[in-house]
Short mmCIF file of C-alpha atoms in Angstrom, two decimals:
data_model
loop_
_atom_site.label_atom_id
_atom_site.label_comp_id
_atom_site.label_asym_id
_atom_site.label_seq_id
_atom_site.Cartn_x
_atom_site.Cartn_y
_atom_site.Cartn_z
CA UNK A 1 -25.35 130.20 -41.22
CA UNK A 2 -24.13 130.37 -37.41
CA UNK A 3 -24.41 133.92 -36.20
CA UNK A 4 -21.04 135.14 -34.07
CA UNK A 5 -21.89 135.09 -30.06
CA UNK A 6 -22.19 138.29 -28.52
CA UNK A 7 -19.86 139.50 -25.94
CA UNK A 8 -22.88 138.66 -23.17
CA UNK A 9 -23.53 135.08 -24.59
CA UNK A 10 -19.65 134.82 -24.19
CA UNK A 11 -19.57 135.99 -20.34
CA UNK A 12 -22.97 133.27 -19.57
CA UNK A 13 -20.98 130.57 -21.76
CA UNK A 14 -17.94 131.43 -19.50
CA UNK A 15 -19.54 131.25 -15.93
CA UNK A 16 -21.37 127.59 -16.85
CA UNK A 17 -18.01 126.54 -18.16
CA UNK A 18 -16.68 127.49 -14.35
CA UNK A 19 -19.54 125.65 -12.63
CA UNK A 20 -19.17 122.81 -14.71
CA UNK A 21 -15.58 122.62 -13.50
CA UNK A 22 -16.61 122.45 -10.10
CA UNK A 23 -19.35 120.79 -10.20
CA UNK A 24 -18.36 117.33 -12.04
CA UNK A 25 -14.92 116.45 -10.33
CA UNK A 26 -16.69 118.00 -6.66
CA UNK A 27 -19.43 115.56 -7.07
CA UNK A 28 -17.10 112.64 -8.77
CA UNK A 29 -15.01 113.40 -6.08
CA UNK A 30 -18.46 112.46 -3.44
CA UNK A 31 -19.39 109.55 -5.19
CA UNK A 32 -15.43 108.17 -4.90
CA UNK A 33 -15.78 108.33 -1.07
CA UNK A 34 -18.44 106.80 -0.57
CA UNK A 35 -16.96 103.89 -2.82
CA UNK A 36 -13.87 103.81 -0.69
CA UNK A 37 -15.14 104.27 2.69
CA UNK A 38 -16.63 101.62 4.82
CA UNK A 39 -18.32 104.36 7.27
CA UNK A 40 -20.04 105.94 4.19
CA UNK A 41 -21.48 102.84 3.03
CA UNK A 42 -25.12 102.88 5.06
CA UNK A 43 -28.56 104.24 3.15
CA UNK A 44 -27.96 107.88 4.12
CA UNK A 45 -24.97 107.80 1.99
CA UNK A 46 -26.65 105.39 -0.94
CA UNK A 47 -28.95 108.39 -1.52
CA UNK A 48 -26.14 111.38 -1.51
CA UNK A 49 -24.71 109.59 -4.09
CA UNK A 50 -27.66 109.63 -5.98
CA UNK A 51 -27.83 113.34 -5.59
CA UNK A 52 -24.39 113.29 -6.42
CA UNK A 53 -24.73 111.29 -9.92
CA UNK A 54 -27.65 113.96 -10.68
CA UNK A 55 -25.40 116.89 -10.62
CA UNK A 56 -22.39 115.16 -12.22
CA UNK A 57 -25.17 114.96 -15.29
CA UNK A 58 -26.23 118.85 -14.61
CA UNK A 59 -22.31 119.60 -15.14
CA UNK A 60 -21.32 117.20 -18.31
CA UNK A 61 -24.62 117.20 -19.79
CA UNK A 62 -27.38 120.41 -18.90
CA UNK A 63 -24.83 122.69 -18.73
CA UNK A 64 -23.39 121.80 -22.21
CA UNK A 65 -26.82 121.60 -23.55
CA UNK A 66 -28.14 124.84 -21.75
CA UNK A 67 -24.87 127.12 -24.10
CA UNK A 68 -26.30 125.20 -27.04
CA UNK A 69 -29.99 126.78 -26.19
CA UNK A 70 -28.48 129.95 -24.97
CA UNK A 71 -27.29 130.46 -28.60
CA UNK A 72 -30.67 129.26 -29.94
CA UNK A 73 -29.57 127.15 -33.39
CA UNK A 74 -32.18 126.38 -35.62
CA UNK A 75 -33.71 122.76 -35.48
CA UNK A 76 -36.56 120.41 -35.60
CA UNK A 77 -39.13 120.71 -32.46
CA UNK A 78 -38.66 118.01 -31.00
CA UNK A 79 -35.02 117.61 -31.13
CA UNK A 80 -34.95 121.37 -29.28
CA UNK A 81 -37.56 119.49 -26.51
CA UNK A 82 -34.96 116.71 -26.07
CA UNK A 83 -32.33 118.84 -25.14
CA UNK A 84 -34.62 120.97 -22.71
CA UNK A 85 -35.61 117.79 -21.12
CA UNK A 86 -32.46 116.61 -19.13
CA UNK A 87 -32.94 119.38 -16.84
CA UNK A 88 -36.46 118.75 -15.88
CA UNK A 89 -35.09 114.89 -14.98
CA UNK A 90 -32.30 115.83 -13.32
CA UNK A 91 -34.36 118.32 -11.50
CA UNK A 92 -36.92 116.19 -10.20
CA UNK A 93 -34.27 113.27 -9.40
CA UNK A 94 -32.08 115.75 -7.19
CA UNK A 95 -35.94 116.50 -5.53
CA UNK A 96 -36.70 112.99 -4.83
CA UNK A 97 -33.15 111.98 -3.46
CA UNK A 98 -33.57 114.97 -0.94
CA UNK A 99 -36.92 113.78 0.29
CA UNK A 100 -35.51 110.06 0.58
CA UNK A 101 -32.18 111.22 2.25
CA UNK A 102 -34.89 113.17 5.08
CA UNK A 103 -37.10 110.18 5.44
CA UNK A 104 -34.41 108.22 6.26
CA UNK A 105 -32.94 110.45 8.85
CA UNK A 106 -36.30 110.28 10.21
CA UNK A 107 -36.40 106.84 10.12
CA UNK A 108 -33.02 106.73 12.30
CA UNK A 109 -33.65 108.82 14.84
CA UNK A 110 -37.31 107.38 15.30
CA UNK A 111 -36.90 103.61 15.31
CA UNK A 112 -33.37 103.63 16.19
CA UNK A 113 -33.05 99.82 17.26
CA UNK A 114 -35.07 98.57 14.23
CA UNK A 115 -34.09 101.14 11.84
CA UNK A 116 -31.46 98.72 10.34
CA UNK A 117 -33.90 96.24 9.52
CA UNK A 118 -36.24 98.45 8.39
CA UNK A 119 -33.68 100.44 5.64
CA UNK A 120 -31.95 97.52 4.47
CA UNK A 121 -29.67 97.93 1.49
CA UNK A 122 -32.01 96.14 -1.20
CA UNK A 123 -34.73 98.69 -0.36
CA UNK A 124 -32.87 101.54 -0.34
CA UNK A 125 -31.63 100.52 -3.60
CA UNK A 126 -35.48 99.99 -4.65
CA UNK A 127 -36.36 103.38 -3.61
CA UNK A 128 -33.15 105.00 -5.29
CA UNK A 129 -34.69 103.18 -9.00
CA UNK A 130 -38.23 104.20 -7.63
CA UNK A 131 -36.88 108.13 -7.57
CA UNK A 132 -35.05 107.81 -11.04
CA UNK A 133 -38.07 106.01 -12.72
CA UNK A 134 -40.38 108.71 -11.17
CA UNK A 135 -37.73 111.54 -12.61
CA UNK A 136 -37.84 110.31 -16.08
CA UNK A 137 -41.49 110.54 -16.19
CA UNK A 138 -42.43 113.60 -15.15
CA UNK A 139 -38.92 115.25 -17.07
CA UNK A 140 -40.78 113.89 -20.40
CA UNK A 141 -43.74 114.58 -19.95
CA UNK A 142 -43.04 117.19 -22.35
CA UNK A 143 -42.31 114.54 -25.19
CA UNK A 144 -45.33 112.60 -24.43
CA UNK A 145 -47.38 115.83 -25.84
CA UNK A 146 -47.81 118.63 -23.03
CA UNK A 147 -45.74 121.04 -25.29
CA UNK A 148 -45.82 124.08 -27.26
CA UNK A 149 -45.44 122.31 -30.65
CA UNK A 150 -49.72 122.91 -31.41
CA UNK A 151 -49.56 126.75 -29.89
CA UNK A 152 -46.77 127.64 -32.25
CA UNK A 153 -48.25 125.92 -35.32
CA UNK A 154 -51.38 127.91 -34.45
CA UNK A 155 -49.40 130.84 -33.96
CA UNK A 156 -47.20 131.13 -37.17
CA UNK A 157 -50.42 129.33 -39.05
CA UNK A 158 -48.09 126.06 -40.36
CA UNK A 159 -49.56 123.22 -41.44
CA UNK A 160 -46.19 121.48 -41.90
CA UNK A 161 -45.89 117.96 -39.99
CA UNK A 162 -44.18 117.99 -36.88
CA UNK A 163 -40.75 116.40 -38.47
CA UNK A 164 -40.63 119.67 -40.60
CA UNK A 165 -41.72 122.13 -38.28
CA UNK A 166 -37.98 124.22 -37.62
CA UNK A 167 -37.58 126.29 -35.13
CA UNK A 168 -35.05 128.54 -32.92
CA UNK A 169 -34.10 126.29 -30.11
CA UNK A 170 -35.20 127.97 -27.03
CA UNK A 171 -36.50 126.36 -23.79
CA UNK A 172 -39.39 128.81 -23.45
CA UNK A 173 -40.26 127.86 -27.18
CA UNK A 174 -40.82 124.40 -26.49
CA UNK A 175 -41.76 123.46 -22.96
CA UNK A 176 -45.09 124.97 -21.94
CA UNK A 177 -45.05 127.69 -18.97
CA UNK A 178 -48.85 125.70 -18.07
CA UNK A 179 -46.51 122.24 -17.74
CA UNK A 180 -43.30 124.04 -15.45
CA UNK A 181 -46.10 125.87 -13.22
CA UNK A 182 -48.90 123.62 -12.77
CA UNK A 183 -47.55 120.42 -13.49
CA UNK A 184 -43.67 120.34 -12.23
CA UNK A 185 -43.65 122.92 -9.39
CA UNK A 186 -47.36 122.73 -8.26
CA UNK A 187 -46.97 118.65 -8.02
CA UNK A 188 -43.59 118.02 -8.32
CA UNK A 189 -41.29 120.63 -6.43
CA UNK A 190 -43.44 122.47 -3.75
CA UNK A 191 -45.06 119.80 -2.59
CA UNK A 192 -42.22 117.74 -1.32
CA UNK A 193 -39.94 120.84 -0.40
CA UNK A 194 -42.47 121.20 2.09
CA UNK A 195 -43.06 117.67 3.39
CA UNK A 196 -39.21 117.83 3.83
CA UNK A 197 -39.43 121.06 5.53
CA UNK A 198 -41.63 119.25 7.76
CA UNK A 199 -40.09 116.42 8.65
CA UNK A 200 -36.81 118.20 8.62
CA UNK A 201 -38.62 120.06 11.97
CA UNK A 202 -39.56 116.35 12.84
CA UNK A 203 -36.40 115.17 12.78
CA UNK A 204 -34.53 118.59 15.03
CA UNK A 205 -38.29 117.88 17.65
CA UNK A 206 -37.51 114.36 17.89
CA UNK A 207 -33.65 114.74 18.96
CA UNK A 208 -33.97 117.67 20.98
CA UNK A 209 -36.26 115.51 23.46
CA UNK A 210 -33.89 112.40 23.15
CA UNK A 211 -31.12 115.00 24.59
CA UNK A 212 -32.73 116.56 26.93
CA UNK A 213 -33.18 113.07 29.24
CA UNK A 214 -31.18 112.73 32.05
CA UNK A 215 -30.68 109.11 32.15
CA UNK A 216 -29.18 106.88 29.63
CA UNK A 217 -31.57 103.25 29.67
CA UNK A 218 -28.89 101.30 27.64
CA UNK A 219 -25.66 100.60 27.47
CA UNK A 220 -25.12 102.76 24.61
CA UNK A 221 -24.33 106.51 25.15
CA UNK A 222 -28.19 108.02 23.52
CA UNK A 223 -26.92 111.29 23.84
CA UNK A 224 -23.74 110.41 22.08
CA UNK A 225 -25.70 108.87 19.40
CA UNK A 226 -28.39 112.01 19.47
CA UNK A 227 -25.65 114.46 19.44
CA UNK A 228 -23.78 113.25 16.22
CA UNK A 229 -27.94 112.60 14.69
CA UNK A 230 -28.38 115.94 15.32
CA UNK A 231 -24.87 117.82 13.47
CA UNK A 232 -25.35 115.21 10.16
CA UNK A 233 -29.27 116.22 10.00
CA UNK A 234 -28.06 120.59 10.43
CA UNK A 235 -26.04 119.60 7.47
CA UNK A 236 -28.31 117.60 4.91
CA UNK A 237 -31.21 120.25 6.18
CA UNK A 238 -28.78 122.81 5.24
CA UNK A 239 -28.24 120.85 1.33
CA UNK A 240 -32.00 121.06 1.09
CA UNK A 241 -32.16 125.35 2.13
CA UNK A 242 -29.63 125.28 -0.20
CA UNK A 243 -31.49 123.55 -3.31
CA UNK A 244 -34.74 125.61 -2.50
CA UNK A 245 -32.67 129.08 -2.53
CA UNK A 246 -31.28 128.00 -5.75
CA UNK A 247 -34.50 126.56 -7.77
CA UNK A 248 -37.45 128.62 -6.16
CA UNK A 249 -36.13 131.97 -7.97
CA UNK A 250 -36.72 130.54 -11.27
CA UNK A 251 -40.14 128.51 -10.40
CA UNK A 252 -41.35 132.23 -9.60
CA UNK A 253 -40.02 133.71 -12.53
CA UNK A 254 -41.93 130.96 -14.24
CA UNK A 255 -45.11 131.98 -12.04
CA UNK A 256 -44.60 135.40 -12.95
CA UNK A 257 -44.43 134.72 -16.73
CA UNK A 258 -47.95 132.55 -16.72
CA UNK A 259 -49.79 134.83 -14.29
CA UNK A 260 -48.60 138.01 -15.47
CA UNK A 261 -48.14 137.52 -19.76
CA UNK A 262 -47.80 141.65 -19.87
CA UNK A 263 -44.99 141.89 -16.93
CA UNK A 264 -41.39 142.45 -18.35
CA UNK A 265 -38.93 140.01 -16.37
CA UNK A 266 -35.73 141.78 -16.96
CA UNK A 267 -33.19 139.15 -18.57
CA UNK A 268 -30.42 139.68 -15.68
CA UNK A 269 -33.33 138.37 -13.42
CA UNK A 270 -33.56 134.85 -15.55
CA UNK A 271 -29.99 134.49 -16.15
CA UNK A 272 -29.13 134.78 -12.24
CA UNK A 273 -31.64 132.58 -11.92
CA UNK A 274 -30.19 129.88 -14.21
CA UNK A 275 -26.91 130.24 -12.54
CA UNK A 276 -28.36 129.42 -9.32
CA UNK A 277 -29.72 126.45 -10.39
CA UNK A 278 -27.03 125.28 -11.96
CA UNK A 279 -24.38 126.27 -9.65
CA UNK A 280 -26.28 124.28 -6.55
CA UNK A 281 -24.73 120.85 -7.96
CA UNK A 282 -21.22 122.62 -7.21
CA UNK A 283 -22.69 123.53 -3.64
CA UNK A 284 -22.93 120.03 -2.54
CA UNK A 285 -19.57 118.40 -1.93
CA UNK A 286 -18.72 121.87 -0.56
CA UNK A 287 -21.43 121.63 2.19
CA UNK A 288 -20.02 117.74 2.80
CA UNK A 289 -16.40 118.51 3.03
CA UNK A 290 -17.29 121.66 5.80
CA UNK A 291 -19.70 119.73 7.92
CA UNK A 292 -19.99 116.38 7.82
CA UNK A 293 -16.55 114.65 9.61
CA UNK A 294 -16.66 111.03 7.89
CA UNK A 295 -16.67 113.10 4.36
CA UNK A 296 -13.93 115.24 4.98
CA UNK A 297 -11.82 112.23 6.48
CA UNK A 298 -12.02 110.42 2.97
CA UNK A 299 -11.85 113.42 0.96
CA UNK A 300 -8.68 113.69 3.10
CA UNK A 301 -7.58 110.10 2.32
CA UNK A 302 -8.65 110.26 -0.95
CA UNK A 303 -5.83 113.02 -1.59
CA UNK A 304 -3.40 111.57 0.43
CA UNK A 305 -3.59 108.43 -1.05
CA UNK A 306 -3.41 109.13 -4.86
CA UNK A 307 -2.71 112.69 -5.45
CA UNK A 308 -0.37 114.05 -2.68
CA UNK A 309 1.45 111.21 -1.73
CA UNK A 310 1.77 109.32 -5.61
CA UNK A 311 3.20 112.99 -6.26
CA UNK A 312 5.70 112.37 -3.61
CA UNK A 313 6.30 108.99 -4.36
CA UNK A 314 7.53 110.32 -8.25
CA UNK A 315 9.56 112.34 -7.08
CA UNK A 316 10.97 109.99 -4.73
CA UNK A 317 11.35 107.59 -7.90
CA UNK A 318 12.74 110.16 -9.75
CA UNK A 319 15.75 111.50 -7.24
CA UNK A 320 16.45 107.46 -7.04
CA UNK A 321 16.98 107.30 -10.70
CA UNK A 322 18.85 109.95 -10.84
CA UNK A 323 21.55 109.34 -8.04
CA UNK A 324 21.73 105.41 -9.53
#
């Protein structure tokens, strides 16, 4: 029998809801501009939407399945891992996509003239599969056996099989705190947080010495080029500050909980926490329509074209109609 949801599970189910509504038509709202605009079409782009279909899935799908652990329903172990898993995928796919979208800036502002050539459309789309393939493996890793399912059996002394073992669904339950720690954050999120950092500081070296020359050897304005380089890099560095203030919080929390068994987290701690992850796939599309010029020109156009003006044209239809 479902137990009623307490007036706190109500207020957590009520703030996803609200990031969920920002997040899915913000990031639907990314990926349309890039479909409709000719200037947003290069490999930079190819790999925000990517980002962009990851938190679209955090929205319509983690979120949803996050309130379904939050109120913990009974079920079999391994259906309680599949719906922890998502998150771990869509986790390590937003990760990837962050460290391709700073390569390639790095790419552009180091081998300018061949850079073209060198990130051509079929291998960007190769390295966007690469990230996603990558993703799904270490998100189930869980399901391929580095789980809690043996610890609890030990625990509660069942010798049921596994399709019988029942459980409360919780994440903590099933996905082990030595896998999130050692395994996904150790390998999978530190690491390349700080090879972006570092090529992030790359990237800012390398343009601040293409400005500061004096004489242009081309016909082509460098510091033209440098200068608009430089405000798109501020930006995507600022989308990856962004995604490590919102995930690292939790990654200690879960560093905290496997070093320190006998330290109390308080809850408020973990549920801010959540919300922070969650709520940077509504960040995005916010930090694209402030800073980045060719984004906010389509967003523009996008509105314009099928909300403002097909309201106008209605109406318009509508007063015709009426005087006929």
């Amino acid at each position: 029998m479902a137990h009623p949801i307490s007036a706190f599970q109500a207020a957590y189910i009520s703030i996803e809801v609200l990031i969920a509504l920002v997040s899915v038509p913000g990031n639907i709202l990314v990926i349309w501009a890039v479909k409709m605009n000719q200037a947003l079409r290069d490999a930079t782009f190819c790999f925000i939407v990517s980002l962009a279909v990851a938190d679209v899935a955090v929205g319509a799908l983690v979120i949803p399945l996050a309130i379904i652990i939050n109120i913990g329903p009974q079920t079999e172990f391994y259906s309680c891992l599949m719906v922890a898993c998502p998150v771990l995928i869509l986790t390590e796919s937003s990760i990837l996509a962050l460290l391709a979208i700073a390569v390639d800036r790095y790419l552009r502002v180091k081998i300018p003239v061949r850079y073209k050539s060198v990130v051509t459309p079929r291998r960007a789309a190769v390295a966007i599969a690469c990230c996603w393939i990558v993703s799904f493996l270490v998100g189930l890793t869980p399901m391929f056996g580095w789980n809690n399912l043996n610890k609890m059996q030990r625990t509660q002394e069942l010798n049921a099989s596994h399709s019988q073992f029942v459980i409360k669904c919780q994440f903590e339950t099933v996905i082990s705190m030595e896998y999130m720690v050692y395994f996904n954050f150790f390998v999978w999120v530190l690491p390349p947080l700080l090879l972006m950092l570092f090529i992030y500081l790359e990237v800012f070296n390398l343009i601040r010495k293409q400005l500061n020359k004096k004489v242009s050897s081309s016909s082509t304005d460098p510091q033209k080029y440098y200068g608009k380089e430089l405000k798109i890099a501020k930006s995507l560095a600022l989308v990856l500050f962004l995604f490590a203030l919102s995930w690292l919080p939790l990654h200690v929390l879960n560093c905290i909980t496997l070093f320190c068994p006998s330290c109390e987290t308080p809850h408020i701690l973990t549920y801010i926490a959540i919300f922070l992850t969650h709520g940077n796939s509504a960040m995005n599309p916010i930090v694209y329509a402030f800073r980045i010029k060719k984004f906010r020109t389509a967003f523009l156009q996008i509105w314009n074209q099928y909300f403002c003006c097909k309201t106008n044209k209605n109406t318009s239809s509508t007063i015709a109609e009426t005087v006929n």
